[in-house]
Short mmCIF file of C-alpha atoms and ligand atoms in Angstrom, two decimals:
data_model
loop_
_atom_site.label_atom_id
_atom_site.label_comp_id
_atom_site.label_asym_id
_atom_site.label_seq_id
_atom_site.Cartn_x
_atom_site.Cartn_y
_atom_site.Cartn_z
CA MET A 1 -3.60 42.73 84.63
CA PHE A 2 -2.69 39.48 86.22
CA ILE A 3 -5.81 37.89 84.80
CA VAL A 4 -5.18 39.20 81.30
CA GLY A 5 -1.56 38.16 81.66
CA GLN A 6 -2.79 34.69 82.51
CA ALA A 7 -4.99 34.69 79.74
CA LEU A 8 -2.51 35.77 77.40
CA GLN A 9 -0.12 33.19 78.59
CA LYS A 10 -2.69 30.44 77.95
CA ALA A 11 -3.42 31.79 74.59
CA SER A 12 0.25 31.70 73.82
CA LEU A 13 0.69 28.25 75.37
CA SER A 14 -2.21 27.11 73.09
CA PHE A 15 -0.98 29.04 70.23
CA ARG A 16 2.37 27.08 70.83
CA HIS A 17 0.57 23.91 71.35
CA THR A 18 -1.10 24.31 68.11
CA GLN A 19 1.99 25.21 66.27
CA ARG A 20 3.65 22.04 67.78
CA THR A 21 0.70 20.03 66.66
CA ASN A 22 0.70 21.39 63.34
CA THR A 23 4.47 20.65 63.06
CA LEU A 24 3.98 17.16 64.28
CA VAL A 25 1.20 16.66 61.68
CA LYS A 26 3.63 18.15 59.20
CA MET A 27 6.68 15.98 60.19
CA ALA A 28 4.33 12.77 60.16
CA GLY A 29 2.95 13.85 56.65
CA ALA A 30 6.49 14.33 55.52
CA LYS A 31 7.53 10.73 56.90
CA GLU A 32 4.46 9.21 55.20
CA ASP A 33 5.41 11.01 52.16
CA GLY A 34 8.72 9.54 52.33
CA TYR A 35 7.41 6.15 53.21
CA SER A 36 4.84 6.05 50.25
CA ARG A 37 7.51 7.55 48.01
CA ARG A 38 9.67 4.67 48.87
CA ILE A 39 7.09 1.83 48.42
CA MET A 40 6.33 3.35 45.07
CA GLN A 41 9.98 3.41 44.11
CA TYR A 42 10.29 -0.35 45.01
CA MET A 43 6.94 -1.18 43.18
CA GLU A 44 8.28 0.60 40.11
CA GLY A 45 11.78 -0.64 40.28
CA PHE A 46 10.97 -3.26 37.46
CA MET A 47 10.15 -0.36 35.23
CA VAL A 48 13.80 0.86 35.59
CA SER A 49 15.22 -2.77 34.96
CA LYS A 50 13.13 -3.02 31.94
CA THR A 51 14.13 0.24 30.28
CA LEU A 52 17.70 -0.70 30.67
CA PHE A 53 16.88 -4.16 29.20
CA THR A 54 15.08 -2.89 26.20
CA ALA A 55 17.74 -0.05 25.51
CA CYS A 56 20.53 -2.64 25.48
CA GLU A 57 18.61 -5.30 23.53
CA LEU A 58 17.77 -2.77 20.78
CA GLY A 59 21.29 -1.69 20.56
CA VAL A 60 20.61 1.95 21.53
CA PHE A 61 24.07 2.59 23.36
CA ASP A 62 26.13 0.80 20.56
CA TYR A 63 24.39 2.45 17.90
CA LEU A 64 24.80 6.11 19.31
CA ASN A 65 28.62 5.10 19.95
CA ALA A 66 28.85 4.16 16.37
CA SER A 67 27.83 7.45 15.06
CA GLU A 68 30.05 10.25 14.56
CA CYS A 69 27.93 12.77 16.28
CA PRO A 70 24.68 12.96 18.55
CA LEU A 71 21.61 11.65 16.94
CA SER A 72 17.77 12.65 17.04
CA ALA A 73 15.23 9.96 18.20
CA MET A 74 14.02 9.91 14.64
CA GLU A 75 17.61 8.87 13.39
CA VAL A 76 17.99 6.18 16.32
CA ALA A 77 14.27 4.94 15.43
CA GLN A 78 15.05 4.53 11.94
CA GLY A 79 18.56 3.02 12.52
CA LEU A 80 17.05 0.45 14.70
CA GLY A 81 13.82 -0.25 13.04
CA THR A 82 11.41 0.97 15.76
CA SER A 83 8.57 3.13 16.06
CA MET A 84 9.51 6.83 16.24
CA ASP A 85 7.17 7.52 19.25
CA GLY A 86 8.31 4.49 21.27
CA MET A 87 12.04 5.33 20.81
CA GLY A 88 11.45 8.97 21.85
CA ARG A 89 9.97 7.66 25.04
CA LEU A 90 12.70 5.24 25.70
CA LEU A 91 15.51 7.83 24.91
CA SER A 92 13.96 10.17 27.25
CA ALA A 93 13.65 7.60 30.18
CA CYS A 94 17.33 6.60 29.54
CA VAL A 95 18.06 10.51 29.85
CA GLY A 96 16.33 10.35 33.36
CA LEU A 97 18.52 7.44 34.36
CA GLU A 98 21.44 9.51 33.16
CA LEU A 99 22.38 6.61 30.55
CA LEU A 100 21.91 9.31 27.65
CA THR A 101 22.55 13.00 27.73
CA THR A 102 20.97 15.67 25.42
CA GLN A 103 21.85 18.64 23.43
CA HIS A 104 19.96 20.85 20.94
CA SER A 105 20.86 21.25 17.18
CA ALA A 106 20.77 24.62 15.64
CA ASP A 107 17.33 23.95 14.31
CA GLY A 108 16.18 23.19 17.86
CA GLN A 109 16.19 19.30 17.47
CA VAL A 110 17.03 17.07 20.77
CA LEU A 111 20.05 15.11 20.01
CA TYR A 112 21.07 12.22 22.15
CA SER A 113 24.37 10.70 23.00
CA ASN A 114 25.93 8.31 25.45
CA THR A 115 27.08 9.47 28.97
CA GLU A 116 30.17 8.35 30.44
CA MET A 117 28.43 5.49 32.47
CA SER A 118 26.84 3.85 29.48
CA THR A 119 29.97 4.19 27.30
CA MET A 120 32.03 2.38 30.14
CA PHE A 121 29.35 -0.27 30.84
CA LEU A 122 26.79 -0.86 28.40
CA MET A 123 28.60 -0.82 24.95
CA LYS A 124 29.15 -4.41 24.02
CA SER A 125 32.64 -3.84 23.37
CA SER A 126 33.81 -1.98 26.32
CA PRO A 127 36.49 -3.81 28.37
CA GLN A 128 34.34 -3.30 31.45
CA SER A 129 31.12 -4.08 29.71
CA LEU A 130 28.00 -5.40 31.79
CA TYR A 131 26.17 -5.70 28.60
CA HIS A 132 26.00 -9.65 28.64
CA SER A 133 24.81 -9.38 32.51
CA VAL A 134 21.97 -7.04 31.34
CA GLU A 135 21.21 -9.63 28.63
CA TYR A 136 21.09 -12.63 31.02
CA ASN A 137 19.11 -10.70 33.38
CA SER A 138 16.55 -9.54 30.63
CA ASN A 139 16.10 -13.08 29.14
CA THR A 140 16.52 -15.58 32.14
CA THR A 141 16.75 -14.03 35.44
CA TYR A 142 13.64 -11.97 34.90
CA LEU A 143 11.71 -14.95 33.51
CA CYS A 144 12.69 -16.76 36.69
CA TRP A 145 11.88 -14.01 39.09
CA HIS A 146 8.35 -13.80 37.46
CA ASN A 147 7.66 -16.88 39.61
CA LEU A 148 9.18 -15.58 42.95
CA THR A 149 5.85 -16.30 44.65
CA ASP A 150 5.79 -19.89 43.53
CA ALA A 151 9.46 -20.22 44.17
CA VAL A 152 8.87 -18.96 48.04
CA ARG A 153 5.89 -21.27 48.26
CA GLU A 154 7.69 -24.38 46.91
CA GLY A 155 11.22 -23.53 48.05
CA LYS A 156 12.75 -24.20 44.81
CA ASN A 157 14.04 -23.05 41.20
CA GLN A 158 11.77 -22.23 38.47
CA TYR A 159 13.35 -23.42 35.39
CA GLU A 160 10.40 -25.70 34.80
CA LYS A 161 7.72 -23.10 34.93
CA ALA A 162 9.76 -20.59 33.13
CA PHE A 163 11.35 -22.55 30.55
CA GLY A 164 9.78 -26.06 30.45
CA VAL A 165 12.95 -27.74 31.20
CA SER A 166 12.26 -30.68 33.73
CA SER A 167 15.90 -31.79 34.21
CA LYS A 168 16.67 -32.47 37.99
CA ASP A 169 20.33 -31.66 37.27
CA LEU A 170 20.64 -27.88 37.75
CA PHE A 171 23.27 -27.31 35.26
CA GLU A 172 21.49 -29.56 32.70
CA ALA A 173 18.51 -26.96 33.01
CA LEU A 174 20.89 -23.91 33.19
CA TYR A 175 22.68 -25.31 29.95
CA ARG A 176 19.36 -26.19 28.13
CA SER A 177 20.75 -24.96 24.85
CA ASP A 178 24.35 -24.27 23.64
CA GLU A 179 23.47 -20.77 23.33
CA GLU A 180 22.03 -20.35 26.78
CA MET A 181 25.32 -21.82 28.15
CA VAL A 182 27.31 -19.23 26.19
CA ARG A 183 25.11 -16.51 27.56
CA PHE A 184 25.71 -17.71 31.16
CA MET A 185 29.39 -18.06 30.71
CA GLN A 186 29.40 -14.33 29.28
CA LEU A 187 27.27 -13.34 32.58
CA MET A 188 29.96 -15.22 34.69
CA ASN A 189 32.85 -13.59 32.68
CA SER A 190 31.73 -10.15 33.06
CA VAL A 191 31.87 -9.38 36.71
CA TRP A 192 35.57 -10.47 37.02
CA ASN A 193 36.55 -8.06 34.51
CA ILE A 194 35.37 -5.43 36.87
CA CYS A 195 36.20 -6.83 40.40
CA GLY A 196 38.30 -9.85 39.82
CA LYS A 197 41.49 -7.89 40.57
CA ASP A 198 40.32 -7.28 43.94
CA VAL A 199 39.34 -10.92 44.65
CA VAL A 200 42.80 -12.34 43.72
CA THR A 201 44.80 -9.74 45.68
CA ALA A 202 42.43 -10.04 48.83
CA PHE A 203 45.12 -12.53 50.07
CA ASP A 204 48.94 -13.11 49.08
CA LEU A 205 48.32 -16.22 47.06
CA SER A 206 51.90 -16.28 45.77
CA PRO A 207 52.80 -19.34 47.85
CA PHE A 208 50.37 -21.37 45.95
CA LYS A 209 51.83 -22.61 42.75
CA SER A 210 49.47 -25.09 41.37
CA ILE A 211 45.92 -23.81 41.58
CA TYR A 212 42.77 -25.29 40.40
CA ASP A 213 39.76 -23.26 39.89
CA LEU A 214 36.92 -25.59 40.41
CA GLY A 215 33.78 -24.59 38.10
CA GLY A 216 36.15 -21.92 36.57
CA CYS A 217 33.87 -21.47 33.75
CA SER A 218 34.98 -18.88 31.23
CA GLY A 219 38.40 -18.49 32.97
CA ALA A 220 38.13 -14.86 33.86
CA LEU A 221 39.30 -15.44 37.31
CA ALA A 222 42.21 -17.78 36.20
CA LYS A 223 43.41 -14.81 33.92
CA GLN A 224 43.28 -12.50 36.85
CA CYS A 225 45.38 -15.04 38.96
CA VAL A 226 48.03 -15.61 36.40
CA SER A 227 48.37 -11.72 35.58
CA VAL A 228 48.99 -11.06 39.29
CA TYR A 229 51.10 -14.13 40.23
CA PRO A 230 53.87 -14.65 37.85
CA GLU A 231 54.83 -18.11 39.15
CA CYS A 232 51.51 -19.80 39.24
CA THR A 233 49.55 -22.08 36.87
CA VAL A 234 45.93 -22.23 37.06
CA THR A 235 43.84 -25.36 35.86
CA ILE A 236 40.19 -24.63 34.93
CA LEU A 237 38.04 -27.52 35.93
CA ASP A 238 34.66 -27.57 34.54
CA LEU A 239 31.95 -29.90 32.74
CA PRO A 240 32.84 -30.87 29.33
CA LYS A 241 30.60 -28.64 27.22
CA VAL A 242 31.70 -25.58 29.50
CA THR A 243 35.49 -26.38 28.90
CA GLU A 244 35.18 -27.12 25.13
CA THR A 245 33.52 -23.53 24.75
CA CYS A 246 35.93 -21.97 27.09
CA ARG A 247 38.78 -23.13 25.00
CA LYS A 248 37.08 -22.08 22.03
CA HIS A 249 35.73 -18.63 22.83
CA PHE A 250 37.21 -17.37 25.91
CA LEU A 251 41.02 -18.32 26.04
CA SER A 252 43.80 -17.55 23.66
CA ALA A 253 47.12 -18.69 22.65
CA GLU A 254 48.65 -15.89 25.21
CA ASP A 255 47.13 -17.61 28.28
CA VAL A 256 50.01 -20.01 28.37
CA ARG A 257 49.81 -20.69 32.28
CA ILE A 258 46.26 -21.41 32.27
CA SER A 259 45.24 -25.20 31.36
CA ILE A 260 41.71 -27.00 31.06
CA CYS A 261 40.45 -30.03 32.75
CA GLU A 262 36.99 -31.51 31.92
CA GLY A 263 35.20 -33.13 34.84
CA ASP A 264 32.50 -33.33 37.31
CA PHE A 265 33.57 -32.17 40.78
CA PHE A 266 31.00 -34.29 42.43
CA LYS A 267 31.67 -37.44 40.58
CA ASN A 268 35.38 -37.65 39.69
CA ALA A 269 38.33 -37.66 42.07
CA LEU A 270 39.92 -34.27 42.19
CA PRO A 271 43.49 -33.81 41.46
CA ASP A 272 46.00 -32.75 43.79
CA ALA A 273 46.58 -28.90 44.21
CA ASP A 274 48.37 -26.20 46.46
CA LEU A 275 45.05 -24.12 46.12
CA PHE A 276 41.45 -24.62 44.93
CA ILE A 277 39.41 -21.84 44.15
CA LEU A 278 35.62 -21.98 44.46
CA ALA A 279 34.10 -18.91 43.33
CA ARG A 280 30.50 -18.62 43.24
CA ILE A 281 30.10 -22.42 43.47
CA LEU A 282 29.00 -23.07 47.14
CA HIS A 283 26.14 -20.51 46.59
CA ASP A 284 24.75 -22.80 44.00
CA TRP A 285 24.24 -25.82 46.45
CA THR A 286 22.69 -27.13 49.38
CA GLU A 287 24.37 -27.82 52.76
CA LYS A 288 24.94 -31.40 52.18
CA GLN A 289 26.32 -30.63 48.74
CA CYS A 290 28.59 -28.22 49.96
CA ARG A 291 29.92 -30.24 52.72
CA LEU A 292 30.61 -33.25 50.19
CA LEU A 293 32.47 -30.93 47.68
CA LEU A 294 34.54 -29.43 50.45
CA ALA A 295 35.37 -32.65 52.03
CA LYS A 296 36.75 -33.70 48.67
CA VAL A 297 38.63 -30.50 48.40
CA TYR A 298 40.23 -31.08 51.72
CA GLN A 299 41.17 -34.56 50.82
CA SER A 300 43.11 -33.46 47.60
CA CYS A 301 44.54 -30.33 49.20
CA LYS A 302 48.39 -30.93 49.88
CA PRO A 303 49.50 -30.14 53.38
CA GLY A 304 50.05 -26.27 53.77
CA GLY A 305 47.48 -25.97 50.80
CA GLY A 306 44.08 -24.47 51.00
CA VAL A 307 41.06 -23.45 49.50
CA LEU A 308 39.84 -19.81 48.45
CA LEU A 309 36.04 -19.22 48.60
CA VAL A 310 34.65 -16.28 46.65
CA GLU A 311 30.91 -15.29 47.54
CA ALA A 312 28.95 -12.41 48.53
CA LEU A 313 28.34 -12.59 52.09
CA LEU A 314 25.27 -11.94 54.48
CA SER A 315 25.94 -9.88 57.53
CA GLU A 316 25.99 -11.87 60.79
CA ASP A 317 22.63 -10.56 61.91
CA ASN A 318 21.19 -11.24 58.59
CA SER A 319 20.47 -7.31 58.28
CA GLY A 320 22.08 -6.77 54.90
CA PRO A 321 23.54 -5.88 52.55
CA LEU A 322 20.12 -5.56 50.49
CA THR A 323 22.05 -6.59 47.25
CA VAL A 324 23.14 -10.03 48.87
CA GLN A 325 19.58 -10.65 50.49
CA LEU A 326 18.32 -10.02 47.00
CA TYR A 327 20.90 -12.30 45.46
CA SER A 328 19.80 -15.06 47.95
CA LEU A 329 16.22 -14.76 46.55
CA ASP A 330 17.85 -14.97 43.21
CA MET A 331 19.47 -18.17 44.09
CA LEU A 332 16.22 -19.60 45.29
CA VAL A 333 14.64 -19.02 41.85
CA GLN A 334 17.74 -20.25 39.77
CA THR A 335 19.65 -22.75 41.83
CA GLU A 336 19.54 -25.15 44.73
CA GLY A 337 21.52 -22.94 46.86
CA ARG A 338 21.39 -19.61 48.87
CA GLU A 339 23.75 -16.83 50.07
CA ARG A 340 25.31 -17.43 53.37
CA LYS A 341 26.92 -15.72 56.27
CA GLY A 342 30.62 -15.63 56.95
CA SER A 343 30.16 -17.98 59.92
CA GLU A 344 28.14 -20.37 57.86
CA TYR A 345 31.07 -20.69 55.53
CA THR A 346 33.59 -21.24 58.44
CA SER A 347 31.38 -23.79 59.96
CA LEU A 348 31.24 -25.66 56.40
CA LEU A 349 35.16 -25.57 56.43
CA THR A 350 35.81 -26.49 59.80
CA ALA A 351 33.47 -29.45 59.62
CA VAL A 352 35.51 -31.04 56.91
CA GLY A 353 38.78 -30.21 58.62
CA PHE A 354 40.19 -26.67 57.56
CA SER A 355 41.69 -25.03 60.29
CA THR A 356 43.10 -21.34 59.87
CA ILE A 357 40.31 -19.51 58.28
CA HIS A 358 40.54 -15.83 57.14
CA ILE A 359 37.88 -13.67 55.91
CA CYS A 360 38.45 -10.43 53.74
CA ARG A 361 35.56 -8.41 52.77
CA ALA A 362 37.01 -7.05 49.84
CA GLY A 363 35.08 -3.60 49.60
CA ASN A 364 32.87 -4.56 46.53
CA ILE A 365 30.11 -7.30 46.63
CA TYR A 366 32.20 -10.46 46.75
CA SER A 367 34.37 -11.23 49.73
CA VAL A 368 37.20 -13.83 49.95
CA ILE A 369 37.61 -16.50 52.50
CA LEU A 370 40.94 -18.45 52.56
CA ALA A 371 41.15 -21.63 54.67
CA LEU A 372 44.18 -23.68 55.19
CA LYS A 373 45.18 -27.29 55.63
CA GLY A 374 47.37 -27.27 58.81
N1 SAM B 401 33.64 -19.79 39.13
C1 SAM B 401 33.00 -19.10 37.98
C2 SAM B 401 32.71 -17.64 38.49
O1 SAM B 401 32.88 -17.39 39.51
O2 SAM B 401 32.56 -16.82 37.41
C3 SAM B 401 31.60 -19.88 37.70
C4 SAM B 401 30.55 -19.84 38.53
S1 SAM B 401 29.08 -20.87 38.15
C5 SAM B 401 28.08 -20.06 39.22
C6 SAM B 401 29.19 -22.46 38.59
C7 SAM B 401 30.26 -22.96 37.55
O3 SAM B 401 30.40 -24.30 37.98
C8 SAM B 401 29.78 -23.14 36.16
O4 SAM B 401 30.87 -22.91 35.16
C9 SAM B 401 29.46 -24.76 35.93
O5 SAM B 401 29.58 -25.34 34.88
C10 SAM B 401 30.33 -25.12 37.10
N2 SAM B 401 29.90 -26.61 37.41
C11 SAM B 401 28.64 -26.98 37.82
N3 SAM B 401 28.46 -28.23 38.18
C12 SAM B 401 29.63 -28.84 38.19
C13 SAM B 401 30.30 -30.26 38.25
N4 SAM B 401 29.43 -31.13 38.80
N5 SAM B 401 31.65 -30.27 37.96
C14 SAM B 401 32.33 -29.25 37.53
N6 SAM B 401 31.91 -27.86 37.29
C15 SAM B 401 30.54 -27.70 37.40
C1 ASE B 402 25.03 -18.84 39.88
C2 ASE B 402 24.76 -17.57 39.52
C3 ASE B 402 23.78 -17.11 38.71
C4 ASE B 402 24.22 -19.85 39.32
C5 ASE B 402 23.07 -19.39 38.60
C6 ASE B 402 22.92 -18.02 38.24
C7 ASE B 402 23.25 -15.92 38.30
C8 ASE B 402 22.14 -16.17 37.52
N1 ASE B 402 22.09 -17.55 37.41
O1 ASE B 402 25.95 -19.17 40.73
C9 ASE B 402 23.88 -14.47 38.45
C10 ASE B 402 24.09 -14.18 39.95
N2 ASE B 402 24.32 -13.01 40.26
C11 ASE B 402 25.28 -12.06 39.53
C12 ASE B 402 25.46 -10.57 40.26
O2 ASE B 402 25.95 -12.61 38.79
#
C-alpha cells in the first residue's frame, strides 16, 4: 500500500510537474506571441499612417460628407477618379481603422459613411480639423523620416536629401516655397484649435497686459489669449514672409487686440513686454541658440514680467512619454533642436536670470512653463 501510495504520489507529482511545465511553456508562448505581435505592429505602423494620408489626400472624408447618403465603393471611386479595386481596399482599411463605417443597401451593396472621429477631425472644414497636419506629415515629415538612419548617423536634419534644399538657415529650408510655408503655418495652426485653450489657461495670465508671441506664426495661440484675457493685447512677432501671410490668410478684422510685428528674434532687438510667449520655439534650436534667445528675452522683460514656454516635455528619467520621444526624433530629422525635460528648460531659464519657475503639465501633450523676472 505504502509503495503504491508513494508511486501514486510520485506519479501525481510528475503529472503536476508536467502540467506546470506545460503551463510555463504555454505562458512563455503567449508572452512571445505578444512580443512578436507588437514588433509586427511597430513594423507595420507606417501602413496605418499611409492609409490615413491617402484617404485624406484623395478627399475620401470630404466626399462622403458632401454626399446626402452613404456611398458604395464604386460611387466614391468614380467621384474621386480612382480605380474601383484600389478604392474598395482603401475604404475597407478605413473601416478597420474606424474612420469609416458601413451599412448594407436594400440590394445588398456595402455603403460607406464617415464616423464621428473622421467627421470631427479629418474633414477639411471642421473647426478641429487635423487635415492640414495629416497633409504636412504626408508630404514633408514622412519624406524626412525616410532618411532617419542618415539623420541618426549624421546628427542633423534631412531637408537636403529629402528636398534638395541646401540652405544652412533652418527656416529658409522649411519655407523653400510659399506653398510649403503656408502648409507649415496650417500645420502649426491646427493643434491650437484643439488644445490652445488649455495652454493659455494653465496659468492665470491676466496680470500681463502687453504680450509678445515670439515666432507666433499663424496667430492661433494669440487668438486663444485675447479670447481668454479681455485686457491683454498680443503682438505676433515673426519673419516677414510669415507675418504677411498671417495678415492675409489667418487674421481677420475681428482680431482687434492682435497686432503683427515683422522681425528676426535672433538678429533684431526685442521690444519691451510684460510677457513673452515662446511656443514650440526652443525645441527648434540648439542649447546655445536657446540660451542666446532667452537672454534677449530676459533683457526685454519688464520687472515682474515673464516668459511662457510651451513645449512637449520628456519625463525626468527620459522614459517617456513615447509620443515625445518620437517628437524628439522628429526634431532631429526636421530641425536643429530636440525635445527636452522640464529640468533642462529650468536650467536654460535660470542660466539667463529668470527666478520663479512654475511648470504645468497640462494633461495633453503640451506643457507650459512660466518663468518670472524677479
Ligand atoms: N509658436 C507657433 C506655434 O506654436 O504654433 C509656431 C512655432 S514654429 C515651430 C516656429 C516659428 O518661429 C515659425 O513661425 C517661424 O517662422 C518662427 N521663426 C523662426 N525663426 C525666426 C526668427 N529668427 N525670428 C522670428 N521668428 C522666427
Ligand atoms: C517645428 C515643428 C515641426 C519645426 C519644424 C517642424 C513639425 C514638423 N516640422 O517646431 C511638427 C511637429 N509636431 C507636431 C505634433 O506638430
